[in-house]
N, CA, C and O atoms as a GROMACS GRO file, in nm:
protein
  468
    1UNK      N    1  -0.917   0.961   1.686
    1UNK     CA    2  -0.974   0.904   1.566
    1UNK      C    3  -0.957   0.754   1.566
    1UNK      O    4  -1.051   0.682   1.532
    2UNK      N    5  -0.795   0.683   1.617
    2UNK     CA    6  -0.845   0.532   1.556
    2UNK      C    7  -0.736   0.505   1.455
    2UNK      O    8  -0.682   0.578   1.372
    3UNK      N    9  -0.716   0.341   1.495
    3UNK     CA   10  -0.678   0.323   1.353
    3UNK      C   11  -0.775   0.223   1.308
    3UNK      O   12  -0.853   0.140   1.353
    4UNK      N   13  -0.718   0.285   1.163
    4UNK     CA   14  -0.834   0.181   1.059
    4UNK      C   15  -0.757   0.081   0.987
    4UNK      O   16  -0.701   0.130   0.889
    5UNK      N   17  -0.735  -0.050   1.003
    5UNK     CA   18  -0.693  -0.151   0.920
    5UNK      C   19  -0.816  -0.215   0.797
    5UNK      O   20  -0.939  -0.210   0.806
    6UNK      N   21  -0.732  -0.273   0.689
    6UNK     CA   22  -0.848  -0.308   0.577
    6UNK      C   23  -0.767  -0.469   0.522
    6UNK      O   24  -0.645  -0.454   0.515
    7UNK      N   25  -0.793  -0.549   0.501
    7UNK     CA   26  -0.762  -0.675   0.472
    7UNK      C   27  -0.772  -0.672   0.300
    7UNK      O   28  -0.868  -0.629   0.235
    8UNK      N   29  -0.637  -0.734   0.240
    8UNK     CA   30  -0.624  -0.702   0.086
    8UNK      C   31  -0.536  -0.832   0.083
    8UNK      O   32  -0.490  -0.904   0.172
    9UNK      N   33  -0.529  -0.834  -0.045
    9UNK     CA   34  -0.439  -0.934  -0.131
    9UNK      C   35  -0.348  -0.927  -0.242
    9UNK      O   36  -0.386  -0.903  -0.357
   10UNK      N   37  -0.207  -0.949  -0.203
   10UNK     CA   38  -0.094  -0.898  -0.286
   10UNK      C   39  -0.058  -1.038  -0.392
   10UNK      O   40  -0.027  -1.156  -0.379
   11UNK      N   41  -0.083  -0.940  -0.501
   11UNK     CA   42  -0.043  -1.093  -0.627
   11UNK      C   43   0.099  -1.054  -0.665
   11UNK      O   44   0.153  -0.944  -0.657
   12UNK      N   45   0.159  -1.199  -0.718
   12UNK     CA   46   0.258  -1.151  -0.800
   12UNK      C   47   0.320  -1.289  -0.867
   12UNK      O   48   0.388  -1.359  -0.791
   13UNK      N   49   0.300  -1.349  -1.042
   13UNK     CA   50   0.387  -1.451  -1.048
   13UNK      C   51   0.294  -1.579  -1.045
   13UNK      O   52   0.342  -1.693  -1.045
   14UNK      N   53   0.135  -1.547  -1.042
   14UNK     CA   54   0.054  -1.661  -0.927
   14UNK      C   55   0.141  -1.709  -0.786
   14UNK      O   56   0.178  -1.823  -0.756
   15UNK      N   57   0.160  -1.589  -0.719
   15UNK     CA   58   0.149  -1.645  -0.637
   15UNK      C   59   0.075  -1.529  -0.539
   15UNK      O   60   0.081  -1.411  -0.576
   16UNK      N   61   0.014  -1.560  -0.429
   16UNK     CA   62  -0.074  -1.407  -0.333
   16UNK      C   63  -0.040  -1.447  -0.180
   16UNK      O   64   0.006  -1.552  -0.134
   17UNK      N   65  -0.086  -1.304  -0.107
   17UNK     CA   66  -0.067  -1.344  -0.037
   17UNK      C   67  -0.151  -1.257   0.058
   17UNK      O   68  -0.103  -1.144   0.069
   18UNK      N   69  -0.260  -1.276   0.128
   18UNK     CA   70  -0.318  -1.232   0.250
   18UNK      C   71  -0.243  -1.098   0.318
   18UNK      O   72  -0.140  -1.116   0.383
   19UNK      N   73  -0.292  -0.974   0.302
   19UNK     CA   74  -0.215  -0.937   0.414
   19UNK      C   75  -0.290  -0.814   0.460
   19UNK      O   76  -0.354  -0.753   0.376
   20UNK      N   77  -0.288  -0.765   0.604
   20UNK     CA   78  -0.372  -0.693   0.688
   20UNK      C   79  -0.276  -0.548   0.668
   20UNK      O   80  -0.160  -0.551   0.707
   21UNK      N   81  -0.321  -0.449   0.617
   21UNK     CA   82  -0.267  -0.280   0.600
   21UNK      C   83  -0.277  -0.200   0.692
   21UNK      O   84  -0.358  -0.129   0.634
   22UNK      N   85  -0.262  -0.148   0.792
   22UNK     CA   86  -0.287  -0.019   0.815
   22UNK      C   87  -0.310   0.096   0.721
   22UNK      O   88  -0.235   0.102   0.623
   23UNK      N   89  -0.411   0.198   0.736
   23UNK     CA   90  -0.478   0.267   0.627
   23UNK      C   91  -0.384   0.410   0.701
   23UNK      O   92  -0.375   0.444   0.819
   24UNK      N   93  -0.323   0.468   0.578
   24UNK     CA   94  -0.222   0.576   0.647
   24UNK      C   95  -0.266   0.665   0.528
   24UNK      O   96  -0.187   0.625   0.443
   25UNK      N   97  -0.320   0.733   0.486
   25UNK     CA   98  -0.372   0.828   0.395
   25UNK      C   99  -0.246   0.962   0.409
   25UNK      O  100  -0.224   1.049   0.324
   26UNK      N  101  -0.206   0.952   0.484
   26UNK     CA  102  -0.056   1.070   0.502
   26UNK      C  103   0.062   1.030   0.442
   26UNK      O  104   0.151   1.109   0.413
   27UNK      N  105   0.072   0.846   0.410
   27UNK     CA  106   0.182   0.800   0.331
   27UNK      C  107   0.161   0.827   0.182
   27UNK      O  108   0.050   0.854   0.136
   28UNK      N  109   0.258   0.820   0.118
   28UNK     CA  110   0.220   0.838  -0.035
   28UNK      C  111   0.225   0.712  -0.108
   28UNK      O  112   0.149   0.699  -0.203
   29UNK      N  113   0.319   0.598  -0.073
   29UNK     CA  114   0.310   0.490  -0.111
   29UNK      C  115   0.222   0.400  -0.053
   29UNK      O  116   0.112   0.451  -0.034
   30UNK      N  117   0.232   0.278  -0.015
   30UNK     CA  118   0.181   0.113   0.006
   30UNK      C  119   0.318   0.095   0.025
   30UNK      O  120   0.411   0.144  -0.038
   31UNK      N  121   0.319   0.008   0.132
   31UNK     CA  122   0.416  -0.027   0.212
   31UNK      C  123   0.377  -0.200   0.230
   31UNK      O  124   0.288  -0.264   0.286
   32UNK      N  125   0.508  -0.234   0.141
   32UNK     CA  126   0.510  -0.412   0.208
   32UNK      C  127   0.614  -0.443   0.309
   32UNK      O  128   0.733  -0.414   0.302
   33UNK      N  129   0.558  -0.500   0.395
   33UNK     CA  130   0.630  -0.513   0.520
   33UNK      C  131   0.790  -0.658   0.458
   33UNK      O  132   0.768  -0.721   0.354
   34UNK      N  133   0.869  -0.674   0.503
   34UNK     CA  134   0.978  -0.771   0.481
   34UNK      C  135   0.952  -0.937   0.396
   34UNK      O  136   0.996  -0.989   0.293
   35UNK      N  137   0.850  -0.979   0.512
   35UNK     CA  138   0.824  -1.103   0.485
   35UNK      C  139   0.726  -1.113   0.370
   35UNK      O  140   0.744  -1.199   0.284
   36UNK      N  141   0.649  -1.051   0.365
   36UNK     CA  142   0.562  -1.037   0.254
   36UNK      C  143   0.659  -1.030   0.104
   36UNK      O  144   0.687  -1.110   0.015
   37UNK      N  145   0.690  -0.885   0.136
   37UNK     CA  146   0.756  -0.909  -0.046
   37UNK      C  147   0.864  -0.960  -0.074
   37UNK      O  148   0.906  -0.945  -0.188
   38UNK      N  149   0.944  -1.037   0.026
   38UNK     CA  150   1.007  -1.193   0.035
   38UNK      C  151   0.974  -1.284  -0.028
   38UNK      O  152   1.044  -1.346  -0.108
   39UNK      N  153   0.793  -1.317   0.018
   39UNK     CA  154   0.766  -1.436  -0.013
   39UNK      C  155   0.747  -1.414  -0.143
   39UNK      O  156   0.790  -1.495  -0.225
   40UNK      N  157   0.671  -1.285  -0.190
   40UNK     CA  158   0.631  -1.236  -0.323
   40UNK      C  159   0.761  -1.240  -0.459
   40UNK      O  160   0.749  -1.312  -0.559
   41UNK      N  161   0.840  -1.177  -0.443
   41UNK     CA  162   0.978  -1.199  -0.501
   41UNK      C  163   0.975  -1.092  -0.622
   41UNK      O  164   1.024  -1.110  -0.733
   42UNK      N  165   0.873  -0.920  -0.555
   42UNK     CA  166   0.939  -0.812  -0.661
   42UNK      C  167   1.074  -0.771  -0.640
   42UNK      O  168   1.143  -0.755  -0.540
   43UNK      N  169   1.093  -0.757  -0.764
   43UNK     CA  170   1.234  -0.651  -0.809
   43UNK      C  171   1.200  -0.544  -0.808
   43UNK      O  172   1.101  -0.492  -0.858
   44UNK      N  173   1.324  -0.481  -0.717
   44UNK     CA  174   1.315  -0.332  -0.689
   44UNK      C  175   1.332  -0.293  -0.851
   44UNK      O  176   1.387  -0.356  -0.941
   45UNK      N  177   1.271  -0.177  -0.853
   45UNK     CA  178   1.299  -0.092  -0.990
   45UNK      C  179   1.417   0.061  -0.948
   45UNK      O  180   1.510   0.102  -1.018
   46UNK      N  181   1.380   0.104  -0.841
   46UNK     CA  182   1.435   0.182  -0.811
   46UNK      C  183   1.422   0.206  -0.614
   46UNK      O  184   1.347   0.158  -0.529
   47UNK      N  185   1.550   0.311  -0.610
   47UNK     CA  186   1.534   0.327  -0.485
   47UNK      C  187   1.505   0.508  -0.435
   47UNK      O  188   1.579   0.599  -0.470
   48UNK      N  189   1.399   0.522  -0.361
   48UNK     CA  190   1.375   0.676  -0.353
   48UNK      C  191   1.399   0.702  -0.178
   48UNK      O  192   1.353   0.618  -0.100
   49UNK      N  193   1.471   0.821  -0.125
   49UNK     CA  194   1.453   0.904  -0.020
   49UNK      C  195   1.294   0.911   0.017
   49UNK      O  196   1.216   0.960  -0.064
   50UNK      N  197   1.263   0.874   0.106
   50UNK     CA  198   1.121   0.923   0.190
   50UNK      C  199   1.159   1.043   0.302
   50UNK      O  200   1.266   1.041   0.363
   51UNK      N  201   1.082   1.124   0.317
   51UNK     CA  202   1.059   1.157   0.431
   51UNK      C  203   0.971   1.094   0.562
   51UNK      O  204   0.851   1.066   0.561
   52UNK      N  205   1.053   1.082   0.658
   52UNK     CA  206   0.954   1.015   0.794
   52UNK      C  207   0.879   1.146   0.869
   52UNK      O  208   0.929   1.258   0.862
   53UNK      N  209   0.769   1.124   0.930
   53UNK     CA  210   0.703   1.230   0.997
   53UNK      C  211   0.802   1.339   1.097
   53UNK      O  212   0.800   1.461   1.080
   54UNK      N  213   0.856   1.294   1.167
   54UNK     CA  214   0.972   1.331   1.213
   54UNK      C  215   1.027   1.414   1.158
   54UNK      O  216   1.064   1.512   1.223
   55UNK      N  217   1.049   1.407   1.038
   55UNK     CA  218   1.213   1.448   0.927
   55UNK      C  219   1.315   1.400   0.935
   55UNK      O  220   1.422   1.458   0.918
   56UNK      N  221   1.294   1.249   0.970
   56UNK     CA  222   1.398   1.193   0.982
   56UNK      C  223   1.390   1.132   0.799
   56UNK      O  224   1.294   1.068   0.757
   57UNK      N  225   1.512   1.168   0.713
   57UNK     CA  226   1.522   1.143   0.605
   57UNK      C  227   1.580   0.922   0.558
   57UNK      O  228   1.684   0.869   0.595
   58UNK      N  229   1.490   0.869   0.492
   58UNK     CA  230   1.542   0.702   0.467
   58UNK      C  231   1.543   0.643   0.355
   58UNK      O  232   1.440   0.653   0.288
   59UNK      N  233   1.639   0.577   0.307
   59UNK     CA  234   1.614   0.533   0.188
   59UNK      C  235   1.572   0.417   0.159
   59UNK      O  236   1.639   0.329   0.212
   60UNK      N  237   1.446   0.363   0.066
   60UNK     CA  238   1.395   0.248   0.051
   60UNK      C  239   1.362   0.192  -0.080
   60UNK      O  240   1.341   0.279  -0.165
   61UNK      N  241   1.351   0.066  -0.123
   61UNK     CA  242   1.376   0.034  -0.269
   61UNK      C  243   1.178   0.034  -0.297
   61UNK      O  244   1.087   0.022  -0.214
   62UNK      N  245   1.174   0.051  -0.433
   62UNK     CA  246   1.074   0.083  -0.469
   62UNK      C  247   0.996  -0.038  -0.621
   62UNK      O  248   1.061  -0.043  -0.726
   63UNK      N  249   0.873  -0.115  -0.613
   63UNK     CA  250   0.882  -0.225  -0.697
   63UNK      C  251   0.726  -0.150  -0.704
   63UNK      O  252   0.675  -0.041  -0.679
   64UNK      N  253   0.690  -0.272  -0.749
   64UNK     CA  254   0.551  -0.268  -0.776
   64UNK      C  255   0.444  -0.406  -0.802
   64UNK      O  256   0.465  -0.499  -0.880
   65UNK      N  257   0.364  -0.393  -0.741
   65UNK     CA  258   0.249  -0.521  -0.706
   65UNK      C  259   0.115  -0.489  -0.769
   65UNK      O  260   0.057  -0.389  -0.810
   66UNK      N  261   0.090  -0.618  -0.756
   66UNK     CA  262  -0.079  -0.625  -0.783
   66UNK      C  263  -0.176  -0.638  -0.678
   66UNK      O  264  -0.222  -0.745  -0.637
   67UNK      N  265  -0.198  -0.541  -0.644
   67UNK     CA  266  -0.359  -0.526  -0.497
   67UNK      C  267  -0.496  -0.592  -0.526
   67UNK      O  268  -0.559  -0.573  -0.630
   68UNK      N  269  -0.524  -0.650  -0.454
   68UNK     CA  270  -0.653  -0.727  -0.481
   68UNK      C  271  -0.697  -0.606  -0.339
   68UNK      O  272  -0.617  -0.588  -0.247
   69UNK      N  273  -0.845  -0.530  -0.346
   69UNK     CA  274  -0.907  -0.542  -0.247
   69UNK      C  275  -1.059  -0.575  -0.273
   69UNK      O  276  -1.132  -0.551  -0.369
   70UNK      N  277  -1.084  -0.641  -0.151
   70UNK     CA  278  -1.218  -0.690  -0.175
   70UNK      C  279  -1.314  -0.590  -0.191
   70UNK      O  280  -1.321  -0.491  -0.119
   71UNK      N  281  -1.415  -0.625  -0.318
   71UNK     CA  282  -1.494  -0.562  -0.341
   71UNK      C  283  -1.517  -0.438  -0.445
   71UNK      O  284  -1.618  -0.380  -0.486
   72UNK      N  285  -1.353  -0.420  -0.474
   72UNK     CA  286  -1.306  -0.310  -0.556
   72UNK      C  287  -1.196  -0.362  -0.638
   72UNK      O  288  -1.097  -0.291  -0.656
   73UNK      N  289  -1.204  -0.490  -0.692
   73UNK     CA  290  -1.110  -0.521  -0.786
   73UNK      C  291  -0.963  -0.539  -0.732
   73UNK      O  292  -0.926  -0.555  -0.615
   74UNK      N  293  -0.863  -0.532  -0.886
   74UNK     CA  294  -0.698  -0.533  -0.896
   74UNK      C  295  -0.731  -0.466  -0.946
   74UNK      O  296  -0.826  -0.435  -1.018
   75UNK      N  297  -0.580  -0.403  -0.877
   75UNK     CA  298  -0.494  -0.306  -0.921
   75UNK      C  299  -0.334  -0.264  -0.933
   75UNK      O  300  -0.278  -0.279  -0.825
   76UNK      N  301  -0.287  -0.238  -0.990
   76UNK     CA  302  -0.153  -0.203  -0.972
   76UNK      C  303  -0.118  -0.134  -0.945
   76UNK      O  304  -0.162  -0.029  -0.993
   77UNK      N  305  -0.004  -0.126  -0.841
   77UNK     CA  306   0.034  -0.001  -0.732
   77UNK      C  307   0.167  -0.036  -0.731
   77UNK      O  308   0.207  -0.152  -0.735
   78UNK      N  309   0.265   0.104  -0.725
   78UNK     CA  310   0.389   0.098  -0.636
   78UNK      C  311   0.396   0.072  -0.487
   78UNK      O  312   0.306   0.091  -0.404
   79UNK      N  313   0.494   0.033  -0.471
   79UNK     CA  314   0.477  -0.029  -0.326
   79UNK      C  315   0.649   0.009  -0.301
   79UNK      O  316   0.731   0.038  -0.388
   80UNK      N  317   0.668  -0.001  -0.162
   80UNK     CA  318   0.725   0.017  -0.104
   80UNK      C  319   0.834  -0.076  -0.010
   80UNK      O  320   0.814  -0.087   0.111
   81UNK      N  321   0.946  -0.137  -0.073
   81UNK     CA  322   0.976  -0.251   0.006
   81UNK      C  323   1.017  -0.212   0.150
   81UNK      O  324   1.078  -0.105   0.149
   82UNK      N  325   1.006  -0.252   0.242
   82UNK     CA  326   0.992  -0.263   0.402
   82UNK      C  327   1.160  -0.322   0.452
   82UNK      O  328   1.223  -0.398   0.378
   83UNK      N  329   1.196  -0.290   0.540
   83UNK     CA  330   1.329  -0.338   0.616
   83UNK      C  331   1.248  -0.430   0.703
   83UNK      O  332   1.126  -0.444   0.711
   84UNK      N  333   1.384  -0.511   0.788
   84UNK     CA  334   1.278  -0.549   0.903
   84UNK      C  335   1.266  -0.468   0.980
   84UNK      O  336   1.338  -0.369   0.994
   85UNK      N  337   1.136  -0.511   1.065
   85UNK     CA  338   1.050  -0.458   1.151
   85UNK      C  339   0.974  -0.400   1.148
   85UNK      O  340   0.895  -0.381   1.240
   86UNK      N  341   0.972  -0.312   0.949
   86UNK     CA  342   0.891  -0.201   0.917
   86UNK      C  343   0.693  -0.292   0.898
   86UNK      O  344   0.697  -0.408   0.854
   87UNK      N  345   0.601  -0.256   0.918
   87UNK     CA  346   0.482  -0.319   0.891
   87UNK      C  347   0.437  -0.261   0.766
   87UNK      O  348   0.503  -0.176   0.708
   88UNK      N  349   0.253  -0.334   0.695
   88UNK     CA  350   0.176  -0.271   0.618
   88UNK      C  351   0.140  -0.181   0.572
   88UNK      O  352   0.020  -0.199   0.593
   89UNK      N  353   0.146  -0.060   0.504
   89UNK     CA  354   0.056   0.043   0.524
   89UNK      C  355   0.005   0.013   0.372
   89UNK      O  356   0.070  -0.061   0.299
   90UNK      N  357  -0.144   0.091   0.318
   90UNK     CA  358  -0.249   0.104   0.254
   90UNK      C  359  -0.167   0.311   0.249
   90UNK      O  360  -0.163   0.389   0.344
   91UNK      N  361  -0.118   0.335   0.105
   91UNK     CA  362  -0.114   0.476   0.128
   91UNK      C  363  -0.207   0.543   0.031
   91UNK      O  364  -0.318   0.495   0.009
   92UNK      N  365  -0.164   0.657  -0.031
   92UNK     CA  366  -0.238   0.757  -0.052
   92UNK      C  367  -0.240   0.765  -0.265
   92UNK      O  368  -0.298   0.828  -0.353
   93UNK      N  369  -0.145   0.666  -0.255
   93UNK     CA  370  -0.109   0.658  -0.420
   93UNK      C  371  -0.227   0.505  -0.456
   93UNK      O  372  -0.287   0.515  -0.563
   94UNK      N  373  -0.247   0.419  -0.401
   94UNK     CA  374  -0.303   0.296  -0.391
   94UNK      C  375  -0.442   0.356  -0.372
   94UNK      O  376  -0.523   0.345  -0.464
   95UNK      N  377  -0.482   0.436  -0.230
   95UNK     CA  378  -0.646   0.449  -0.233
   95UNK      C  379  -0.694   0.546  -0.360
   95UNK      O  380  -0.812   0.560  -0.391
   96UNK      N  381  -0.536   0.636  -0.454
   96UNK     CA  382  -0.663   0.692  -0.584
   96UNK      C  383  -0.668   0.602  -0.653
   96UNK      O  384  -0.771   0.619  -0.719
   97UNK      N  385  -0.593   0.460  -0.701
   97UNK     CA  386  -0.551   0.381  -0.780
   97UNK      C  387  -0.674   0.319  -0.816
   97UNK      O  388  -0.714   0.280  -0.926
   98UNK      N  389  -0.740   0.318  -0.672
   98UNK     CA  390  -0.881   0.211  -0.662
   98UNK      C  391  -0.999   0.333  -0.657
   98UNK      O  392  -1.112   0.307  -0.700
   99UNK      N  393  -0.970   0.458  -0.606
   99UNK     CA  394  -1.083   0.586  -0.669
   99UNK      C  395  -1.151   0.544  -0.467
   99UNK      O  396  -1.273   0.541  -0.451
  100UNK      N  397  -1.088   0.526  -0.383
  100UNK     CA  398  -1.126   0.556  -0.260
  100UNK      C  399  -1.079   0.631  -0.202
  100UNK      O  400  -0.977   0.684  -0.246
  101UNK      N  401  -1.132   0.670  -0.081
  101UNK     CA  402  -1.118   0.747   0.013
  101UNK      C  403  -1.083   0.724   0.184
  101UNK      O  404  -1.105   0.612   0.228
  102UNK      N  405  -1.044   0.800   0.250
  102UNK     CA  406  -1.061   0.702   0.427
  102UNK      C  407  -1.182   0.788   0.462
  102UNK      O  408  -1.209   0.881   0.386
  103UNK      N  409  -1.264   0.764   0.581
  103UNK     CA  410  -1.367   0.831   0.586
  103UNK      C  411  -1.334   0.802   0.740
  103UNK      O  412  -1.361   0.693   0.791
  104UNK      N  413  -1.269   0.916   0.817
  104UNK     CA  414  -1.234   0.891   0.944
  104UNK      C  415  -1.324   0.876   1.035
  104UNK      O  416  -1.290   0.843   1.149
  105UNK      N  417  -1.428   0.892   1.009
  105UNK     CA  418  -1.547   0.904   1.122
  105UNK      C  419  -1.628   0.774   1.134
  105UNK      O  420  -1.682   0.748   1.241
  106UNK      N  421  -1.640   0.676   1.009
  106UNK     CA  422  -1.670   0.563   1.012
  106UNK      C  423  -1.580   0.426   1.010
  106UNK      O  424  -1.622   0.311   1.003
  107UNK      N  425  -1.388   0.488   1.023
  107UNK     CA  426  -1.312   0.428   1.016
  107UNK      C  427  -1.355   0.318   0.911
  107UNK      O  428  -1.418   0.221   0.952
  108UNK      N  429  -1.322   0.332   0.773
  108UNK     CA  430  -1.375   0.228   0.661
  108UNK      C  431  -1.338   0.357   0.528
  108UNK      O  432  -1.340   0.480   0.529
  109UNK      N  433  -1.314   0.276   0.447
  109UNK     CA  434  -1.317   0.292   0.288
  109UNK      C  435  -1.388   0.305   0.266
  109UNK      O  436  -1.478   0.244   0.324
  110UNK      N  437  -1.421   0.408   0.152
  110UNK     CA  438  -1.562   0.411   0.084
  110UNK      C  439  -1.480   0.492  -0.099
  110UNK      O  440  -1.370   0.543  -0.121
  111UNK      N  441  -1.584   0.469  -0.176
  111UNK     CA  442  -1.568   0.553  -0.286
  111UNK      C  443  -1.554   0.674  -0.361
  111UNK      O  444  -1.656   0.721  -0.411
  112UNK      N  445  -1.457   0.725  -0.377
  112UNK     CA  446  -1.407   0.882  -0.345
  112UNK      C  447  -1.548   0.927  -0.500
  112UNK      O  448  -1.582   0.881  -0.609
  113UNK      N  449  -1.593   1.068  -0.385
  113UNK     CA  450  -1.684   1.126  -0.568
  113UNK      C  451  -1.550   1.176  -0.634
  113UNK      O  452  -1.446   1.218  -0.583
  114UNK      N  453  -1.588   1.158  -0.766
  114UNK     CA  454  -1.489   1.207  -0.852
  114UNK      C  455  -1.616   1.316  -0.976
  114UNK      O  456  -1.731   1.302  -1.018
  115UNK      N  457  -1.498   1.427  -0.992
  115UNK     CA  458  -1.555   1.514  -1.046
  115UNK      C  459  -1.518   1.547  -1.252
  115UNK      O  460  -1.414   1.557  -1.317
  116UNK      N  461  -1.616   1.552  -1.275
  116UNK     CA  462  -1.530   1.516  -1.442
  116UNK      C  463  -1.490   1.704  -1.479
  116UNK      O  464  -1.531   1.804  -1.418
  117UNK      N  465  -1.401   1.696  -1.594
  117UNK     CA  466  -1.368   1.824  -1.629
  117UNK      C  467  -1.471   1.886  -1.723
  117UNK      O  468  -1.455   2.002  -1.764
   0.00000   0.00000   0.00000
């Protein structure tokens, strides 16, 4: 299949910051890599256990940002603060946030149908 990266913009404070995601639709959060929410300066709110694919069990602090993606507005998402070395990811709580989808076959975002009750 591929990976699919998507280019977004993390606010916080006026201040933003450019940054390239990997699109992981299997994560449940948005993942900011070290330097990023460094420069950004959220406060953890809390810290939650993840599971890694593996099962290798980790604990990571948990804040929350403002997502710019192009073309589809802000939004506010939990995010995921990063150790070093950890990178970007785009997860699965962020693409309903914005009402998208991954569409593996055209590697790209698109607009999830949504069904009313």
């Amino acid at each position: 299949m591929g990976l699919v990266c998507v280019e977004g913009v993390v606010r916080r404070e006026g201040r933003a910051v450019r940054v390239r995601f990997l699109v992981d639709s299997g994560a449940t959060y948005t993942v900011l890599s070290e330097p990023i929410w460094k420069e950004l300066g959220p406060e953890p709110k809390v810290e939650t256990e993840f599971l890694l694919a593996d099962g290798t069990a980790i604990r990571r602090r948990v804040s929350e940002s403002l997502l710019e993606q192009p073309g589809y507005g802000e939004r506010h998402t939990p995010v995921v603060l990063r150790e070093p070395g950890d990178g970007n990811l785009l997860g699965a709580v962020t693409l309903e946030v914005f009402g998208l989808v991954l569409d593996p076959s055209r590697r790209e975002l698109r607009p999830m149908r949504t069904l009313t009750v």
